[in-house]
């Protein structure tokens, strides 16, 4: 297939990429991320999934606004706090795995290549099913935060460390 006719969809697991950037010690430039993964291809859509504090944190709100200006569709959920009974620690989370999978399936006829920016093994079965529909799935994550199940389920898996010069935010 001529790559100019290929359509790309990008699905960003925001929490996973937040922690990946912490581990890496550098930040992603999402404009460069789009540029890197489209290169001569058509971008169908870029989705970003994240938990949000209520009331919203100013820096997070500004970040999400910047992503919207880049053309991202933002899917957000309020962060829920629960108490871990064994450690008495407060756990904050907003699980958006289902939203990612639903969007991947609902839009499957609109893309040829899905870029899944996550290392979460929970996506293994969804990736297998989408591949069975003839779609190419490229996983993206960072060493030490990639589930072997997800890495094996994807057609390719790209480590952020290997593409740093292409996607790092230059300050």
PDB file of C-alpha atoms in Angstrom:
ATOM      1  CA  UNK A   1       0.000   0.000   0.000  1.00  0.00           C
ATOM      2  CA  UNK A   2       1.234   3.469  -0.877  1.00  0.00           C
ATOM      3  CA  UNK A   3       2.010   5.089   2.500  1.00  0.00           C
ATOM      4  CA  UNK A   4       0.498   8.383   1.289  1.00  0.00           C
ATOM      5  CA  UNK A   5      -2.901   6.687   1.328  1.00  0.00           C
ATOM      6  CA  UNK A   6      -2.452   5.186   4.787  1.00  0.00           C
ATOM      7  CA  UNK A   7      -4.467   6.694   7.609  1.00  0.00           C
ATOM      8  CA  UNK A   8      -3.014   6.850  11.105  1.00  0.00           C
ATOM      9  CA  UNK A   9      -4.820   7.029  14.432  1.00  0.00           C
ATOM     10  CA  UNK A  10      -2.882   7.808  17.611  1.00  0.00           C
ATOM     11  CA  UNK A  11      -4.175   6.662  21.007  1.00  0.00           C
ATOM     12  CA  UNK A  12      -2.265   8.097  23.991  1.00  0.00           C
ATOM     13  CA  UNK A  13      -2.682   6.568  27.445  1.00  0.00           C
ATOM     14  CA  UNK A  14      -1.995   9.831  29.287  1.00  0.00           C
ATOM     15  CA  UNK A  15      -1.237   8.318  32.694  1.00  0.00           C
ATOM     16  CA  UNK A  16       1.141   5.775  31.189  1.00  0.00           C
ATOM     17  CA  UNK A  17       2.966   8.438  29.178  1.00  0.00           C
ATOM     18  CA  UNK A  18       3.097  10.777  32.201  1.00  0.00           C
ATOM     19  CA  UNK A  19       4.970   8.142  34.201  1.00  0.00           C
ATOM     20  CA  UNK A  20       7.092   7.152  31.200  1.00  0.00           C
ATOM     21  CA  UNK A  21       8.281  10.759  30.892  1.00  0.00           C
ATOM     22  CA  UNK A  22       9.112  10.796  34.597  1.00  0.00           C
ATOM     23  CA  UNK A  23      11.201   7.643  34.224  1.00  0.00           C
ATOM     24  CA  UNK A  24      12.910   8.987  31.092  1.00  0.00           C
ATOM     25  CA  UNK A  25      13.650  12.410  32.587  1.00  0.00           C
ATOM     26  CA  UNK A  26      12.503  14.251  29.461  1.00  0.00           C
ATOM     27  CA  UNK A  27       9.187  15.356  27.959  1.00  0.00           C
ATOM     28  CA  UNK A  28       7.368  14.470  24.784  1.00  0.00           C
ATOM     29  CA  UNK A  29       6.524  17.163  22.267  1.00  0.00           C
ATOM     30  CA  UNK A  30       3.151  15.980  21.007  1.00  0.00           C
ATOM     31  CA  UNK A  31       3.369  18.060  17.819  1.00  0.00           C
ATOM     32  CA  UNK A  32       6.581  16.167  17.031  1.00  0.00           C
ATOM     33  CA  UNK A  33       4.921  12.873  18.029  1.00  0.00           C
ATOM     34  CA  UNK A  34       2.188  13.473  15.427  1.00  0.00           C
ATOM     35  CA  UNK A  35       4.775  14.490  12.849  1.00  0.00           C
ATOM     36  CA  UNK A  36       6.929  11.414  13.533  1.00  0.00           C
ATOM     37  CA  UNK A  37       4.100   8.889  13.266  1.00  0.00           C
ATOM     38  CA  UNK A  38       2.373  10.409  10.242  1.00  0.00           C
ATOM     39  CA  UNK A  39       5.374  11.112   7.944  1.00  0.00           C
ATOM     40  CA  UNK A  40       3.730  11.092   4.540  1.00  0.00           C
ATOM     41  CA  UNK A  41       0.533   9.556   5.883  1.00  0.00           C
ATOM     42  CA  UNK A  42      -2.825  11.084   6.703  1.00  0.00           C
ATOM     43  CA  UNK A  43      -3.679  11.611  10.374  1.00  0.00           C
ATOM     44  CA  UNK A  44      -7.206  10.372  10.973  1.00  0.00           C
ATOM     45  CA  UNK A  45      -7.237  11.480  14.621  1.00  0.00           C
ATOM     46  CA  UNK A  46      -5.111  11.667  17.744  1.00  0.00           C
ATOM     47  CA  UNK A  47      -6.787  10.806  21.039  1.00  0.00           C
ATOM     48  CA  UNK A  48      -5.430  11.622  24.498  1.00  0.00           C
ATOM     49  CA  UNK A  49      -6.924   9.911  27.572  1.00  0.00           C
ATOM     50  CA  UNK A  50      -6.388  11.302  31.049  1.00  0.00           C
ATOM     51  CA  UNK A  51      -7.741  11.607  34.539  1.00  0.00           C
ATOM     52  CA  UNK A  52      -8.467  15.134  35.734  1.00  0.00           C
ATOM     53  CA  UNK A  53      -8.621  16.597  39.196  1.00  0.00           C
ATOM     54  CA  UNK A  54     -11.783  18.349  40.341  1.00  0.00           C
ATOM     55  CA  UNK A  55     -11.396  21.265  40.377  1.00  0.00           C
ATOM     56  CA  UNK A  56      -8.954  21.097  37.452  1.00  0.00           C
ATOM     57  CA  UNK A  57      -5.286  21.818  38.032  1.00  0.00           C
ATOM     58  CA  UNK A  58      -4.203  24.920  36.053  1.00  0.00           C
ATOM     59  CA  UNK A  59      -1.110  23.325  34.519  1.00  0.00           C
ATOM     60  CA  UNK A  60      -3.054  20.246  33.419  1.00  0.00           C
ATOM     61  CA  UNK A  61      -5.833  22.413  31.971  1.00  0.00           C
ATOM     62  CA  UNK A  62      -3.243  24.428  30.004  1.00  0.00           C
ATOM     63  CA  UNK A  63      -1.602  21.220  28.768  1.00  0.00           C
ATOM     64  CA  UNK A  64      -4.930  19.783  27.578  1.00  0.00           C
ATOM     65  CA  UNK A  65      -5.792  23.075  25.862  1.00  0.00           C
ATOM     66  CA  UNK A  66      -2.461  22.927  24.011  1.00  0.00           C
ATOM     67  CA  UNK A  67      -3.222  19.344  22.917  1.00  0.00           C
ATOM     68  CA  UNK A  68      -6.639  20.439  21.633  1.00  0.00           C
ATOM     69  CA  UNK A  69      -4.932  23.151  19.574  1.00  0.00           C
ATOM     70  CA  UNK A  70      -2.768  20.419  18.027  1.00  0.00           C
ATOM     71  CA  UNK A  71      -5.946  18.601  17.000  1.00  0.00           C
ATOM     72  CA  UNK A  72      -6.143  15.986  19.755  1.00  0.00           C
ATOM     73  CA  UNK A  73      -9.507  14.660  20.869  1.00  0.00           C
ATOM     74  CA  UNK A  74      -9.351  14.660  24.667  1.00  0.00           C
ATOM     75  CA  UNK A  75     -11.128  11.983  26.680  1.00  0.00           C
ATOM     76  CA  UNK A  76     -11.095  12.701  30.390  1.00  0.00           C
ATOM     77  CA  UNK A  77     -12.484  11.230  33.585  1.00  0.00           C
ATOM     78  CA  UNK A  78     -12.499  12.605  37.102  1.00  0.00           C
ATOM     79  CA  UNK A  79      -9.781  11.151  39.301  1.00  0.00           C
ATOM     80  CA  UNK A  80     -11.202   8.990  42.078  1.00  0.00           C
ATOM     81  CA  UNK A  81      -9.487   8.545  45.415  1.00  0.00           C
ATOM     82  CA  UNK A  82      -9.661   5.300  47.362  1.00  0.00           C
ATOM     83  CA  UNK A  83      -7.949   4.185  50.535  1.00  0.00           C
ATOM     84  CA  UNK A  84      -5.730   1.108  50.313  1.00  0.00           C
ATOM     85  CA  UNK A  85      -6.711  -0.783  53.463  1.00  0.00           C
ATOM     86  CA  UNK A  86      -3.410  -2.648  53.727  1.00  0.00           C
ATOM     87  CA  UNK A  87      -1.107   0.376  53.509  1.00  0.00           C
ATOM     88  CA  UNK A  88      -3.458   3.234  54.442  1.00  0.00           C
ATOM     89  CA  UNK A  89      -2.234   4.988  51.300  1.00  0.00           C
ATOM     90  CA  UNK A  90      -4.595   7.074  49.209  1.00  0.00           C
ATOM     91  CA  UNK A  91      -4.721   5.746  45.662  1.00  0.00           C
ATOM     92  CA  UNK A  92      -5.693   8.205  42.929  1.00  0.00           C
ATOM     93  CA  UNK A  93      -6.794   6.854  39.590  1.00  0.00           C
ATOM     94  CA  UNK A  94      -9.075   7.346  36.632  1.00  0.00           C
ATOM     95  CA  UNK A  95      -8.965   4.205  34.570  1.00  0.00           C
ATOM     96  CA  UNK A  96      -9.577   4.999  30.895  1.00  0.00           C
ATOM     97  CA  UNK A  97      -8.597   1.644  29.368  1.00  0.00           C
ATOM     98  CA  UNK A  98     -12.189   0.948  28.289  1.00  0.00           C
ATOM     99  CA  UNK A  99     -12.463   4.347  26.591  1.00  0.00           C
ATOM    100  CA  UNK A 100      -9.269   3.680  24.642  1.00  0.00           C
ATOM    101  CA  UNK A 101     -10.489   0.267  23.475  1.00  0.00           C
ATOM    102  CA  UNK A 102     -13.959   1.596  22.580  1.00  0.00           C
ATOM    103  CA  UNK A 103     -12.429   4.374  20.462  1.00  0.00           C
ATOM    104  CA  UNK A 104     -10.029   1.931  18.796  1.00  0.00           C
ATOM    105  CA  UNK A 105     -12.962  -0.303  17.783  1.00  0.00           C
ATOM    106  CA  UNK A 106     -15.464   2.456  16.941  1.00  0.00           C
ATOM    107  CA  UNK A 107     -12.997   4.083  14.548  1.00  0.00           C
ATOM    108  CA  UNK A 108     -11.384   0.918  13.142  1.00  0.00           C
ATOM    109  CA  UNK A 109     -12.694   1.575   9.604  1.00  0.00           C
ATOM    110  CA  UNK A 110     -11.143   5.051   9.586  1.00  0.00           C
ATOM    111  CA  UNK A 111      -7.487   4.100  10.034  1.00  0.00           C
ATOM    112  CA  UNK A 112      -4.972   1.647   8.653  1.00  0.00           C
ATOM    113  CA  UNK A 113      -2.352   2.022  11.381  1.00  0.00           C
ATOM    114  CA  UNK A 114      -3.030   2.517  15.082  1.00  0.00           C
ATOM    115  CA  UNK A 115      -0.303   3.970  17.279  1.00  0.00           C
ATOM    116  CA  UNK A 116      -0.962   2.879  20.871  1.00  0.00           C
ATOM    117  CA  UNK A 117       1.159   4.884  23.276  1.00  0.00           C
ATOM    118  CA  UNK A 118       0.991   2.674  26.354  1.00  0.00           C
ATOM    119  CA  UNK A 119       2.824  -0.184  27.961  1.00  0.00           C
ATOM    120  CA  UNK A 120      -0.284  -1.587  29.659  1.00  0.00           C
ATOM    121  CA  UNK A 121      -0.804  -5.319  29.173  1.00  0.00           C
ATOM    122  CA  UNK A 122      -4.568  -4.876  29.588  1.00  0.00           C
ATOM    123  CA  UNK A 123      -4.649  -3.916  25.896  1.00  0.00           C
ATOM    124  CA  UNK A 124      -3.292  -7.266  24.683  1.00  0.00           C
ATOM    125  CA  UNK A 125      -6.627  -8.839  23.657  1.00  0.00           C
ATOM    126  CA  UNK A 126      -7.951  -5.639  22.054  1.00  0.00           C
ATOM    127  CA  UNK A 127      -4.747  -5.335  20.018  1.00  0.00           C
ATOM    128  CA  UNK A 128      -5.059  -8.950  18.851  1.00  0.00           C
ATOM    129  CA  UNK A 129      -8.664  -8.383  17.740  1.00  0.00           C
ATOM    130  CA  UNK A 130      -7.865  -5.159  15.899  1.00  0.00           C
ATOM    131  CA  UNK A 131      -4.944  -6.848  14.136  1.00  0.00           C
ATOM    132  CA  UNK A 132      -7.347  -9.621  13.066  1.00  0.00           C
ATOM    133  CA  UNK A 133      -9.257  -6.911  11.172  1.00  0.00           C
ATOM    134  CA  UNK A 134      -6.159  -6.245   9.063  1.00  0.00           C
ATOM    135  CA  UNK A 135      -4.964  -3.193  10.967  1.00  0.00           C
ATOM    136  CA  UNK A 136      -1.342  -2.561  11.856  1.00  0.00           C
ATOM    137  CA  UNK A 137      -0.774  -1.801  15.534  1.00  0.00           C
ATOM    138  CA  UNK A 138       2.382  -0.026  16.656  1.00  0.00           C
ATOM    139  CA  UNK A 139       2.919   0.088  20.399  1.00  0.00           C
ATOM    140  CA  UNK A 140       4.994   2.854  21.951  1.00  0.00           C
ATOM    141  CA  UNK A 141       6.442   2.944  25.449  1.00  0.00           C
ATOM    142  CA  UNK A 142       9.588   2.980  27.499  1.00  0.00           C
ATOM    143  CA  UNK A 143      11.884   0.226  28.735  1.00  0.00           C
ATOM    144  CA  UNK A 144      10.855  -1.184  32.077  1.00  0.00           C
ATOM    145  CA  UNK A 145       7.255  -0.031  31.617  1.00  0.00           C
ATOM    146  CA  UNK A 146       6.218  -2.299  28.758  1.00  0.00           C
ATOM    147  CA  UNK A 147       4.166  -5.408  29.331  1.00  0.00           C
ATOM    148  CA  UNK A 148       5.658  -8.319  27.399  1.00  0.00           C
ATOM    149  CA  UNK A 149       2.110  -9.382  26.457  1.00  0.00           C
ATOM    150  CA  UNK A 150       1.402  -6.027  24.814  1.00  0.00           C
ATOM    151  CA  UNK A 151       4.789  -5.883  23.142  1.00  0.00           C
ATOM    152  CA  UNK A 152       4.225  -9.340  21.639  1.00  0.00           C
ATOM    153  CA  UNK A 153       0.642  -8.562  20.552  1.00  0.00           C
ATOM    154  CA  UNK A 154       1.643  -5.475  18.532  1.00  0.00           C
ATOM    155  CA  UNK A 155       3.009  -5.653  14.997  1.00  0.00           C
ATOM    156  CA  UNK A 156       5.895  -3.477  16.193  1.00  0.00           C
ATOM    157  CA  UNK A 157       6.837  -1.904  19.484  1.00  0.00           C
ATOM    158  CA  UNK A 158       8.870   1.293  19.560  1.00  0.00           C
ATOM    159  CA  UNK A 159      10.747   2.369  22.654  1.00  0.00           C
ATOM    160  CA  UNK A 160      10.666   6.106  23.290  1.00  0.00           C
ATOM    161  CA  UNK A 161      14.373   6.018  24.091  1.00  0.00           C
ATOM    162  CA  UNK A 162      15.038   4.931  20.504  1.00  0.00           C
ATOM    163  CA  UNK A 163      13.160   7.881  18.981  1.00  0.00           C
ATOM    164  CA  UNK A 164      14.079  10.536  21.547  1.00  0.00           C
ATOM    165  CA  UNK A 165      15.717  12.835  18.990  1.00  0.00           C
ATOM    166  CA  UNK A 166      12.481  12.798  16.960  1.00  0.00           C
ATOM    167  CA  UNK A 167       9.886  13.345  19.718  1.00  0.00           C
ATOM    168  CA  UNK A 168      11.572  15.090  22.652  1.00  0.00           C
ATOM    169  CA  UNK A 169      10.337  18.512  23.656  1.00  0.00           C
ATOM    170  CA  UNK A 170      13.166  20.980  23.079  1.00  0.00           C
ATOM    171  CA  UNK A 171      13.136  23.700  25.691  1.00  0.00           C
TER     172      UNK A 171
END
